[in-house]
Amino acid sequence: MAKSKKQKSRTKAESKKVVKLKSKKLAAKANGLPKPSSKPYGKDGKALTGVRILDFTHVQSGPTCTQLLGYMGADVIKVERPGVGDITRTQLRDVKGQDSLYFTMLNGNKRSITIDSKHPQGKRVLDALIKTCDVLVENFAPGALDRMGLTWEHIHKLNPRMIVASVKGFGPGPYEDCKVYENVAQCAGGSASTTGFREGPPLVTGAQIGDSGTGLHLAWGIVCALYQRMRTGRGQKVLCAMQDGVLNLARVKLRDQQRLKVGPLSEYSQFGEGVAFGKAVPRAGNDSGGGQPGWILKCKGWESDPDAYIYFITQAPVWGEICDLIGKPQWKTDPDYATPPARLPKLKQIFATIEEWTMTKTKFEVMDICNKVDIPVGPILSMKEIAEEKSLRDTGTVVEVDHPGRGKYLTVGNPVKMSDSITEVERSPLLGEHTDEILKDVLGFKAAEIAEVKNSGALSAPKKEEKAA
Ligand code: CAO
């Protein structure tokens, strides 16, 4: 049936209303987000494209954080002391006169500008950078940033949106003024007291959980603060104390401290060995941290290769498969071995028997055989093996980059892989390599201004140091 003019226009108005309602609903559903990008995945910038970091970090903890942000696409501007730079540039040098691996492996995907932060003209440049950056990251000794005049109040007056992120050794409390390095944090965060063998002294770990671990925590805090800023429009302070970062990684040991009140820790091999527990969580050697007993066992070649070992977990669901592999099928039904509680007092002997089998195979053979029947094992990989491992190169976890001074070197790429933010690992910058570029392109300084700042000596090493170098 044909509609009248009036009916038609009413329908139009109505349909307009419906469209409006629909788009409102859609907008609410999208949580205020833009329309999904139509560009192919990996081709629409990076996760942190558009975020600019004023990187005032040095040594390891802070640089780890800003390198990760750089991997995610942030523009990281590293401020270094003229003529000297980050102290790690010259520490543990392997190539004479060139930036060390210590520096190059922690400062990829960054630009370097040299500024004397205590020089009036240096302060002028820093203030200009504060106005244009989103995040200031620092890991100076407590109070050093304030002594430069870069107090929270000063920064916030210049840029209320600025996030100020800091690594310190300790949070507020009796040790807040202490300078802290990696192993100090491992000890103060509960890792060292719970690492090592019961009979031996506390041990620090090879993984840099104090420095790199805290840098990683700080990066997470910064990204969260950036997200909150989208709602509040203002920056905030982000603090990660190394002691706190280590404790967060050692939280299972604080779990065990509380369990100790209730009774002995039955998954620790000292329980099976009948050794009494003290008041604090003991060192557990190579015991597995979870409820499934595990140990490191020798493999073929262990006599000459210090890394011919495998971590072997006697997970309950695959006990039968383990018994078959090691030629002890009778243990599947023997009441002395058939259940996890029955095995606890005999773990030492059980692992010794499994080791007789693993010693007849290389760690990679054990890996192949066990994984086929879902027995969890882990080969002890040397750094040489990791450096040469093809699959790690293929995924970009180990990357070779070229450096104008020192040539090719290996670095660790982004350990986090994202489908729409592809990491391109870049070499570390030379000291002050981007000073001019930053003054001109980031700060918009005219040639005369650049000359004025440069002539003041705020961006170069004092004459004496220049001669010494
Ligand atoms: N221009 C001028 N001065 C600069 C400068 C620049 N661009 N960059 C740094 N400085 C100055 C600082 O202002 C400071 O001077 P004051 O002491 O006079 O204020 C001085 O250099 C030394 O800084 P610092 O005390 O941070 O360095 P340090 O070598 O004495 O200590 C460390 C190193 C790591 C122990 C200390 O920075 C610290 O405890 N940081 C926090 C915890 C941390 O990150 N530890 C991890 C270290 S390993 O990753």
Short mmCIF file of C-alpha atoms and ligand atoms in Angstrom, two decimals:
data_model
loop_
_atom_site.label_atom_id
_atom_site.label_comp_id
_atom_site.label_asym_id
_atom_site.label_seq_id
_atom_site.Cartn_x
_atom_site.Cartn_y
_atom_site.Cartn_z
CA MET A 1 0.00 0.00 0.00
CA ALA A 2 1.36 3.43 -0.99
CA LYS A 3 2.29 5.80 1.93
CA SER A 4 1.09 9.42 2.15
CA LYS A 5 3.66 12.32 2.19
CA LYS A 6 3.02 12.85 5.93
CA GLN A 7 3.47 9.16 6.65
CA LYS A 8 6.70 9.13 4.64
CA SER A 9 8.24 12.11 6.48
CA ARG A 10 7.22 10.64 9.85
CA THR A 11 9.02 7.47 8.87
CA LYS A 12 12.12 9.47 7.93
CA ALA A 13 12.15 11.27 11.29
CA GLU A 14 11.65 8.03 13.09
CA SER A 15 14.41 6.28 11.22
CA LYS A 16 16.75 9.22 11.97
CA LYS A 17 15.96 8.74 15.66
CA VAL A 18 16.70 5.02 15.38
CA VAL A 19 20.05 5.70 13.68
CA LYS A 20 20.94 8.21 16.41
CA LEU A 21 20.02 5.72 19.13
CA LYS A 22 21.96 2.97 17.40
CA SER A 23 25.13 5.05 17.08
CA LYS A 24 24.80 6.14 20.73
CA LYS A 25 24.56 2.48 21.73
CA LEU A 26 27.55 1.62 19.54
CA ALA A 27 29.57 4.48 21.02
CA ALA A 28 28.76 3.25 24.51
CA LYS A 29 29.77 -0.25 23.49
CA ALA A 30 33.06 1.07 22.06
CA ASN A 31 33.78 2.79 25.37
CA GLY A 32 34.65 5.98 23.55
CA LEU A 33 37.20 4.24 21.33
CA PRO A 34 37.68 5.20 17.69
CA LYS A 35 36.47 3.00 14.85
CA PRO A 36 38.67 -0.10 14.42
CA SER A 37 41.59 0.74 12.15
CA SER A 38 41.28 -0.50 8.60
CA LYS A 39 45.07 -0.72 8.17
CA PRO A 40 46.66 -4.17 8.17
CA TYR A 41 47.88 -5.45 11.54
CA GLY A 42 51.33 -4.13 12.33
CA LYS A 43 50.92 -1.18 9.96
CA ASP A 44 49.12 1.31 12.19
CA GLY A 45 51.97 2.55 14.33
CA LYS A 46 53.11 0.97 17.57
CA ALA A 47 51.52 0.60 20.98
CA LEU A 48 53.24 3.73 22.38
CA THR A 49 53.51 5.79 19.20
CA GLY A 50 53.10 9.45 20.17
CA VAL A 51 54.40 8.99 23.73
CA ARG A 52 57.59 10.93 24.44
CA ILE A 53 59.86 9.91 27.29
CA LEU A 54 62.41 12.17 28.98
CA ASP A 55 64.85 9.46 29.97
CA PHE A 56 67.04 10.49 32.87
CA THR A 57 68.10 6.94 33.67
CA HIS A 58 71.49 5.31 34.06
CA VAL A 59 73.12 1.94 34.82
CA GLN A 60 70.57 -0.89 34.49
CA SER A 61 67.21 -0.58 36.26
CA GLY A 62 65.99 2.65 34.65
CA PRO A 63 67.46 1.95 31.19
CA THR A 64 65.71 -1.45 31.13
CA CYS A 65 62.41 0.34 31.64
CA THR A 66 62.90 2.98 28.97
CA GLN A 67 64.28 0.48 26.45
CA LEU A 68 61.09 -1.56 26.83
CA LEU A 69 59.02 1.60 26.27
CA GLY A 70 61.16 2.31 23.19
CA TYR A 71 60.54 -1.21 21.90
CA MET A 72 56.83 -0.42 22.14
CA GLY A 73 57.26 2.69 20.00
CA ALA A 74 57.77 5.52 22.50
CA ASP A 75 60.19 8.30 21.50
CA VAL A 76 62.83 7.95 24.21
CA ILE A 77 65.16 10.94 24.69
CA LYS A 78 68.04 9.93 26.91
CA VAL A 79 69.65 12.84 28.76
CA GLU A 80 73.32 12.24 29.53
CA ARG A 81 76.03 14.18 31.26
CA PRO A 82 78.22 15.93 28.64
CA GLY A 83 81.50 14.19 27.94
CA VAL A 84 80.72 11.31 30.31
CA GLY A 85 77.32 9.90 29.59
CA ASP A 86 75.78 6.92 31.30
CA ILE A 87 78.56 5.39 33.39
CA THR A 88 77.96 1.99 31.79
CA ARG A 89 79.24 3.27 28.41
CA THR A 90 82.75 2.67 29.75
CA GLN A 91 82.10 -0.20 32.18
CA LEU A 92 83.12 -3.80 31.29
CA ARG A 93 84.35 -2.64 27.89
CA ASP A 94 85.12 -5.40 25.41
CA VAL A 95 86.11 -3.14 22.49
CA LYS A 96 88.69 -0.46 23.25
CA GLY A 97 87.27 3.05 23.21
CA GLN A 98 83.76 1.91 22.24
CA ASP A 99 80.48 1.79 24.11
CA SER A 100 80.32 -1.38 26.17
CA LEU A 101 77.79 -4.17 25.76
CA TYR A 102 76.54 -3.19 29.19
CA PHE A 103 75.40 0.09 27.67
CA THR A 104 74.49 -0.96 24.16
CA MET A 105 72.24 -3.83 25.28
CA LEU A 106 70.22 -1.57 27.60
CA ASN A 107 69.85 1.53 25.48
CA GLY A 108 68.49 0.49 22.11
CA ASN A 109 65.63 2.43 20.53
CA LYS A 110 66.66 5.70 22.22
CA ARG A 111 68.03 9.08 21.17
CA SER A 112 70.84 10.68 23.16
CA ILE A 113 71.18 14.35 24.08
CA THR A 114 73.93 15.67 26.35
CA ILE A 115 72.87 18.31 28.87
CA ASP A 116 74.56 19.57 32.01
CA SER A 117 71.46 19.62 34.17
CA LYS A 118 73.09 21.98 36.68
CA HIS A 119 73.99 24.66 34.10
CA PRO A 120 71.42 27.51 33.74
CA GLN A 121 71.23 26.99 29.96
CA GLY A 122 71.00 23.22 30.52
CA LYS A 123 68.06 23.84 32.84
CA ARG A 124 66.44 25.93 30.13
CA VAL A 125 66.68 23.03 27.67
CA LEU A 126 65.42 20.58 30.29
CA ASP A 127 62.43 22.80 31.08
CA ALA A 128 61.60 22.92 27.39
CA LEU A 129 61.83 19.13 27.22
CA ILE A 130 59.60 18.76 30.26
CA LYS A 131 56.94 20.82 28.50
CA THR A 132 56.97 18.54 25.46
CA CYS A 133 57.40 15.09 27.04
CA ASP A 134 54.79 12.81 28.58
CA VAL A 135 56.92 10.91 31.08
CA LEU A 136 60.13 11.65 32.96
CA VAL A 137 61.89 8.47 34.07
CA GLU A 138 64.80 8.59 36.52
CA ASN A 139 66.77 6.35 38.80
CA PHE A 140 69.12 8.76 40.51
CA ALA A 141 70.13 8.38 44.12
CA PRO A 142 67.42 9.67 46.47
CA GLY A 143 67.21 13.47 46.39
CA ALA A 144 69.40 13.93 43.27
CA LEU A 145 66.53 15.04 41.03
CA ASP A 146 65.41 17.62 43.60
CA ARG A 147 69.00 18.88 43.90
CA MET A 148 68.92 19.54 40.14
CA GLY A 149 65.88 21.73 40.79
CA LEU A 150 63.58 19.22 39.12
CA THR A 151 61.14 18.87 41.98
CA TRP A 152 57.68 17.46 41.43
CA GLU A 153 56.26 20.97 41.96
CA HIS A 154 58.58 22.49 39.35
CA ILE A 155 57.84 19.78 36.81
CA HIS A 156 54.13 19.90 37.40
CA LYS A 157 53.97 23.65 37.10
CA LEU A 158 55.58 23.36 33.68
CA ASN A 159 53.56 20.36 32.59
CA PRO A 160 50.65 19.13 34.71
CA ARG A 161 50.29 16.13 32.41
CA MET A 162 53.82 14.90 33.09
CA ILE A 163 54.21 11.47 34.70
CA VAL A 164 57.31 11.29 36.89
CA ALA A 165 58.52 7.74 37.28
CA SER A 166 61.33 6.73 39.62
CA VAL A 167 63.29 3.67 40.64
CA LYS A 168 64.70 3.84 44.14
CA GLY A 169 66.36 1.16 46.21
CA PHE A 170 63.86 1.27 49.06
CA GLY A 171 60.45 2.83 49.56
CA PRO A 172 59.74 5.30 52.39
CA GLY A 173 61.15 3.97 55.64
CA PRO A 174 64.44 3.47 57.45
CA TYR A 175 66.48 2.80 54.30
CA GLU A 176 64.93 5.29 51.90
CA ASP A 177 68.13 7.35 51.53
CA CYS A 178 70.37 4.42 50.64
CA LYS A 179 72.00 3.93 47.26
CA VAL A 180 71.14 0.47 46.01
CA TYR A 181 72.54 -1.91 43.41
CA GLU A 182 71.24 -5.22 42.04
CA ASN A 183 72.51 -7.60 44.67
CA VAL A 184 71.56 -5.31 47.55
CA ALA A 185 67.98 -5.48 46.29
CA GLN A 186 68.09 -9.25 45.84
CA CYS A 187 69.19 -9.56 49.45
CA ALA A 188 66.73 -7.02 50.87
CA GLY A 189 63.80 -8.35 48.84
CA GLY A 190 63.89 -11.88 50.22
CA SER A 191 65.42 -13.58 47.19
CA ALA A 192 68.91 -14.31 48.52
CA SER A 193 67.75 -15.81 51.82
CA THR A 194 65.60 -18.28 49.91
CA THR A 195 68.09 -19.09 47.14
CA GLY A 196 70.90 -21.65 47.37
CA PHE A 197 71.37 -24.89 49.25
CA ARG A 198 70.31 -25.41 52.84
CA GLU A 199 73.85 -26.16 53.95
CA GLY A 200 75.35 -23.18 52.09
CA PRO A 201 75.22 -19.37 52.34
CA PRO A 202 72.48 -17.23 50.73
CA LEU A 203 72.93 -16.85 46.97
CA VAL A 204 72.15 -14.16 44.43
CA THR A 205 70.63 -15.20 41.12
CA GLY A 206 72.01 -14.65 37.61
CA ALA A 207 68.75 -13.09 36.45
CA GLN A 208 68.85 -9.39 37.33
CA ILE A 209 65.61 -9.33 39.22
CA GLY A 210 66.63 -6.24 41.22
CA ASP A 211 67.56 -4.04 38.28
CA SER A 212 65.85 -5.39 35.17
CA GLY A 213 62.96 -6.75 37.24
CA THR A 214 62.30 -3.34 38.77
CA GLY A 215 62.64 -1.64 35.39
CA LEU A 216 59.97 -3.96 34.10
CA HIS A 217 57.69 -3.15 37.03
CA LEU A 218 58.21 0.56 36.46
CA ALA A 219 57.37 0.25 32.76
CA TRP A 220 54.08 -1.35 33.75
CA GLY A 221 53.39 1.47 36.23
CA ILE A 222 54.10 4.09 33.56
CA VAL A 223 51.76 2.51 31.03
CA CYS A 224 49.02 2.36 33.69
CA ALA A 225 49.61 6.04 34.56
CA LEU A 226 49.37 6.94 30.86
CA TYR A 227 46.07 5.11 30.70
CA GLN A 228 44.71 6.87 33.80
CA ARG A 229 45.84 10.21 32.37
CA MET A 230 43.52 9.69 29.43
CA ARG A 231 40.67 10.00 31.93
CA THR A 232 42.05 12.52 34.43
CA GLY A 233 44.19 14.63 32.14
CA ARG A 234 46.91 14.86 34.78
CA GLY A 235 50.19 13.12 35.47
CA GLN A 236 51.25 11.44 38.66
CA LYS A 237 54.30 10.11 40.47
CA VAL A 238 55.14 6.45 39.84
CA LEU A 239 57.61 4.88 42.22
CA CYS A 240 59.02 1.40 42.17
CA ALA A 241 61.41 0.45 44.94
CA MET A 242 63.83 -2.33 44.05
CA GLN A 243 63.13 -4.09 47.34
CA ASP A 244 59.41 -4.15 46.47
CA GLY A 245 60.05 -5.37 42.94
CA VAL A 246 62.17 -8.26 44.16
CA LEU A 247 59.64 -9.17 46.84
CA ASN A 248 56.90 -9.22 44.22
CA LEU A 249 58.94 -11.77 42.28
CA ALA A 250 59.64 -13.74 45.47
CA ARG A 251 56.03 -13.75 46.63
CA VAL A 252 55.80 -17.56 46.72
CA LYS A 253 58.39 -17.48 49.48
CA LEU A 254 56.24 -15.10 51.55
CA ARG A 255 53.43 -17.58 50.90
CA ASP A 256 55.63 -20.32 52.38
CA GLN A 257 56.55 -18.14 55.36
CA GLN A 258 52.88 -18.05 56.31
CA ARG A 259 52.39 -21.77 55.64
CA LEU A 260 55.25 -22.51 58.03
CA LYS A 261 53.05 -21.39 60.92
CA VAL A 262 50.71 -24.27 60.17
CA GLY A 263 53.33 -26.97 59.70
CA PRO A 264 56.40 -28.09 57.76
CA LEU A 265 56.63 -27.44 54.03
CA SER A 266 56.11 -30.92 52.69
CA GLU A 267 57.22 -30.18 49.10
CA TYR A 268 60.68 -29.06 50.27
CA SER A 269 63.10 -31.99 50.10
CA GLN A 270 64.28 -31.29 53.64
CA PHE A 271 60.83 -32.50 54.78
CA GLY A 272 61.37 -35.88 53.16
CA GLU A 273 64.86 -36.01 54.61
CA GLY A 274 63.49 -35.46 58.11
CA VAL A 275 65.34 -32.17 58.67
CA ALA A 276 63.40 -29.84 60.97
CA PHE A 277 62.32 -26.42 59.71
CA GLY A 278 63.43 -23.24 61.47
CA LYS A 279 61.41 -20.05 61.91
CA ALA A 280 61.99 -18.67 58.42
CA VAL A 281 61.62 -20.10 54.91
CA PRO A 282 64.80 -22.07 54.20
CA ARG A 283 66.85 -22.26 51.02
CA ALA A 284 65.37 -25.00 48.89
CA GLY A 285 68.22 -25.85 46.53
CA ASN A 286 66.71 -26.94 43.25
CA ASP A 287 63.37 -27.98 44.69
CA SER A 288 60.48 -26.98 42.51
CA GLY A 289 58.57 -23.95 43.80
CA GLY A 290 55.19 -25.54 43.11
CA GLY A 291 53.68 -28.62 44.66
CA GLN A 292 55.37 -31.02 42.20
CA PRO A 293 58.81 -32.32 43.22
CA GLY A 294 61.62 -31.47 40.81
CA TRP A 295 65.43 -31.51 40.73
CA ILE A 296 68.35 -30.87 38.42
CA LEU A 297 69.86 -34.09 37.09
CA LYS A 298 73.05 -34.93 35.24
CA CYS A 299 72.88 -35.84 31.57
CA LYS A 300 75.32 -37.48 29.19
CA GLY A 301 78.56 -35.48 29.03
CA TRP A 302 78.22 -33.85 32.44
CA GLU A 303 81.82 -34.77 33.31
CA SER A 304 83.18 -32.21 30.84
CA ASP A 305 80.21 -29.92 30.10
CA PRO A 306 79.11 -27.83 33.11
CA ASP A 307 75.67 -27.36 31.54
CA ALA A 308 74.87 -30.99 30.66
CA TYR A 309 71.95 -31.08 33.09
CA ILE A 310 68.18 -31.16 32.93
CA TYR A 311 65.45 -30.04 35.29
CA PHE A 312 63.16 -32.99 35.85
CA ILE A 313 59.69 -32.71 37.41
CA THR A 314 58.01 -35.82 38.80
CA GLN A 315 54.51 -34.55 38.14
CA ALA A 316 51.92 -36.88 39.67
CA PRO A 317 49.72 -37.36 36.57
CA VAL A 318 52.70 -38.70 34.56
CA TRP A 319 54.24 -40.85 37.31
CA GLY A 320 53.37 -44.00 35.35
CA GLU A 321 55.18 -42.72 32.23
CA ILE A 322 58.24 -41.81 34.31
CA CYS A 323 58.34 -45.32 35.86
CA ASP A 324 58.16 -46.92 32.40
CA LEU A 325 60.91 -44.68 30.99
CA ILE A 326 63.40 -45.34 33.77
CA GLY A 327 62.72 -49.07 33.83
CA LYS A 328 60.85 -49.19 37.14
CA PRO A 329 57.31 -50.19 36.08
CA GLN A 330 56.78 -51.85 39.48
CA TRP A 331 56.86 -48.38 41.15
CA LYS A 332 53.49 -47.64 39.54
CA THR A 333 51.70 -50.00 41.90
CA ASP A 334 54.17 -50.39 44.79
CA PRO A 335 52.44 -48.59 47.72
CA ASP A 336 55.83 -47.16 48.75
CA TYR A 337 56.05 -45.26 45.43
CA ALA A 338 52.59 -45.13 43.88
CA THR A 339 51.31 -41.92 45.54
CA PRO A 340 52.87 -38.45 45.96
CA PRO A 341 52.80 -38.59 49.81
CA ALA A 342 54.48 -42.04 49.76
CA ARG A 343 57.23 -40.68 47.50
CA LEU A 344 58.01 -37.56 49.56
CA PRO A 345 60.45 -39.24 52.02
CA LYS A 346 62.20 -41.01 49.12
CA LEU A 347 62.68 -38.14 46.68
CA LYS A 348 66.47 -38.19 46.93
CA GLN A 349 66.60 -41.88 46.05
CA ILE A 350 63.94 -41.49 43.34
CA PHE A 351 65.82 -38.64 41.65
CA ALA A 352 69.07 -40.64 41.90
CA THR A 353 67.35 -43.49 40.02
CA ILE A 354 65.96 -41.12 37.37
CA GLU A 355 69.44 -39.62 37.04
CA GLU A 356 70.90 -43.05 36.21
CA TRP A 357 68.59 -42.91 33.18
CA THR A 358 69.17 -39.23 32.24
CA MET A 359 72.95 -39.80 32.37
CA THR A 360 72.61 -42.16 29.43
CA LYS A 361 71.08 -39.41 27.24
CA THR A 362 71.97 -35.86 26.24
CA LYS A 363 69.75 -33.13 27.72
CA PHE A 364 68.14 -32.65 24.32
CA GLU A 365 67.40 -36.38 24.00
CA VAL A 366 65.78 -36.34 27.45
CA MET A 367 63.79 -33.30 26.35
CA ASP A 368 62.53 -35.07 23.21
CA ILE A 369 61.69 -38.35 24.91
CA CYS A 370 59.96 -36.82 27.94
CA ASN A 371 57.94 -34.22 26.10
CA LYS A 372 56.43 -36.91 23.90
CA VAL A 373 54.75 -38.32 27.02
CA ASP A 374 54.09 -34.94 28.68
CA ILE A 375 56.76 -35.21 31.35
CA PRO A 376 57.84 -31.61 32.09
CA VAL A 377 61.62 -31.20 31.80
CA GLY A 378 63.89 -28.24 31.09
CA PRO A 379 67.36 -28.45 29.56
CA ILE A 380 69.94 -26.28 31.31
CA LEU A 381 70.85 -24.01 28.40
CA SER A 382 74.15 -22.19 28.46
CA MET A 383 74.31 -18.58 27.27
CA LYS A 384 76.35 -19.89 24.31
CA GLU A 385 73.48 -22.19 23.34
CA ILE A 386 70.95 -19.40 23.79
CA ALA A 387 73.01 -17.00 21.68
CA GLU A 388 73.13 -19.59 18.89
CA GLU A 389 69.53 -20.84 19.17
CA LYS A 390 67.84 -20.38 15.82
CA SER A 391 64.27 -20.21 17.11
CA LEU A 392 65.14 -17.27 19.41
CA ARG A 393 66.64 -15.43 16.45
CA ASP A 394 63.58 -16.23 14.35
CA THR A 395 61.19 -14.74 16.89
CA GLY A 396 63.28 -11.60 17.45
CA THR A 397 64.00 -12.45 21.07
CA VAL A 398 67.73 -12.49 20.30
CA VAL A 399 68.62 -9.82 17.76
CA GLU A 400 71.84 -8.83 16.04
CA VAL A 401 72.26 -5.09 15.51
CA ASP A 402 75.01 -3.11 13.85
CA HIS A 403 76.83 -0.29 15.65
CA PRO A 404 78.98 2.30 13.86
CA GLY A 405 81.70 2.10 16.47
CA ARG A 406 81.81 -1.48 17.62
CA GLY A 407 80.24 -3.42 14.78
CA LYS A 408 77.66 -6.18 15.24
CA TYR A 409 76.44 -7.24 18.65
CA LEU A 410 73.64 -9.36 20.05
CA THR A 411 70.92 -7.93 22.20
CA VAL A 412 67.68 -9.17 23.72
CA GLY A 413 64.73 -7.93 21.71
CA ASN A 414 61.23 -7.39 22.99
CA PRO A 415 60.22 -10.40 25.11
CA VAL A 416 56.58 -9.42 24.58
CA LYS A 417 55.21 -10.04 21.11
CA MET A 418 52.19 -8.09 19.91
CA SER A 419 50.29 -8.61 16.69
CA ASP A 420 49.65 -4.90 16.00
CA SER A 421 52.79 -3.36 17.48
CA ILE A 422 55.83 -4.86 15.83
CA THR A 423 59.17 -4.20 17.49
CA GLU A 424 62.09 -3.07 15.38
CA VAL A 425 65.21 -3.20 17.51
CA GLU A 426 67.58 -0.30 16.90
CA ARG A 427 71.18 0.12 18.04
CA SER A 428 72.01 2.29 21.03
CA PRO A 429 72.86 5.93 20.33
CA LEU A 430 76.35 7.42 20.51
CA LEU A 431 76.84 9.95 23.28
CA GLY A 432 74.97 13.12 22.28
CA GLU A 433 74.28 11.75 18.80
CA HIS A 434 70.89 13.44 18.63
CA THR A 435 71.56 16.66 20.52
CA ASP A 436 71.11 18.96 17.51
CA GLU A 437 68.19 16.98 16.10
CA ILE A 438 66.31 17.19 19.42
CA LEU A 439 66.94 20.91 19.92
CA LYS A 440 65.75 21.62 16.39
CA ASP A 441 62.97 19.13 15.71
CA VAL A 442 61.57 18.41 19.17
CA LEU A 443 62.05 21.79 20.83
CA GLY A 444 61.84 23.94 17.70
CA PHE A 445 64.95 25.98 18.67
CA LYS A 446 66.13 28.32 15.94
CA ALA A 447 69.79 28.28 14.81
CA ALA A 448 70.64 31.33 16.95
CA GLU A 449 69.11 29.70 20.05
CA ILE A 450 70.99 26.48 19.42
CA ALA A 451 74.23 28.42 19.06
CA GLU A 452 73.53 30.32 22.28
CA VAL A 453 72.93 27.14 24.30
CA LYS A 454 75.92 25.42 22.77
CA ASN A 455 78.27 28.36 23.32
CA SER A 456 77.24 28.50 26.96
CA GLY A 457 78.92 25.11 27.52
CA ALA A 458 75.72 23.53 28.84
CA LEU A 459 75.80 20.72 26.30
CA SER A 460 79.48 19.91 26.16
CA ALA A 461 82.09 18.58 28.51
CA PRO A 462 84.11 21.08 30.52
CA LYS A 463 87.34 21.93 28.68
CA LYS A 464 89.57 19.99 31.13
CA GLU A 465 87.59 16.75 30.63
CA GLU A 466 87.72 17.23 26.86
CA LYS A 467 91.52 17.32 26.99
CA ALA A 468 91.67 14.27 29.28
CA ALA A 469 89.50 12.27 26.87
N1 CAO B 1 74.24 16.80 34.48
C1 CAO B 1 74.76 17.16 35.67
N2 CAO B 1 74.78 16.34 36.74
C2 CAO B 1 74.27 15.11 36.56
C3 CAO B 1 73.74 14.67 35.34
C4 CAO B 1 73.73 15.60 34.26
N3 CAO B 1 73.24 15.28 33.08
N4 CAO B 1 73.30 13.39 35.49
C5 CAO B 1 73.58 13.04 36.76
N5 CAO B 1 74.15 14.06 37.41
C6 CAO B 1 74.59 14.12 38.80
C7 CAO B 1 73.44 13.98 39.77
O1 CAO B 1 72.74 15.17 39.87
C8 CAO B 1 74.18 13.60 41.04
O2 CAO B 1 74.69 14.77 41.63
P1 CAO B 1 74.47 15.14 43.20
O3 CAO B 1 74.80 13.93 43.98
O4 CAO B 1 75.42 16.27 43.39
O5 CAO B 1 73.07 15.52 43.37
C9 CAO B 1 75.36 12.82 40.51
O6 CAO B 1 75.37 13.01 39.11
C10 CAO B 1 75.35 11.35 40.80
O7 CAO B 1 74.07 10.77 40.65
P2 CAO B 1 73.71 9.44 41.48
O8 CAO B 1 73.93 9.71 42.93
O9 CAO B 1 72.39 8.97 41.08
O10 CAO B 1 74.82 8.43 40.91
P3 CAO B 1 75.81 7.48 41.73
O11 CAO B 1 76.72 6.91 40.72
O12 CAO B 1 76.43 8.16 42.88
O13 CAO B 1 74.83 6.34 42.31
C11 CAO B 1 73.20 4.59 42.10
C12 CAO B 1 74.40 5.33 41.47
C13 CAO B 1 72.68 3.65 41.06
C14 CAO B 1 73.64 3.85 43.35
C15 CAO B 1 72.11 5.61 42.48
O14 CAO B 1 71.80 6.39 41.36
C16 CAO B 1 70.86 4.97 43.04
O15 CAO B 1 70.81 4.52 44.18
N6 CAO B 1 69.79 4.93 42.23
C17 CAO B 1 68.49 4.42 42.64
C18 CAO B 1 68.50 2.92 42.71
C19 CAO B 1 68.89 2.30 41.40
O16 CAO B 1 68.38 2.57 40.35
N7 CAO B 1 69.80 1.35 41.49
C20 CAO B 1 70.13 0.53 40.35
C21 CAO B 1 71.49 0.73 39.95
S1 CAO B 1 71.95 -0.47 38.80
O17 CAO B 1 70.79 -0.43 37.77
#
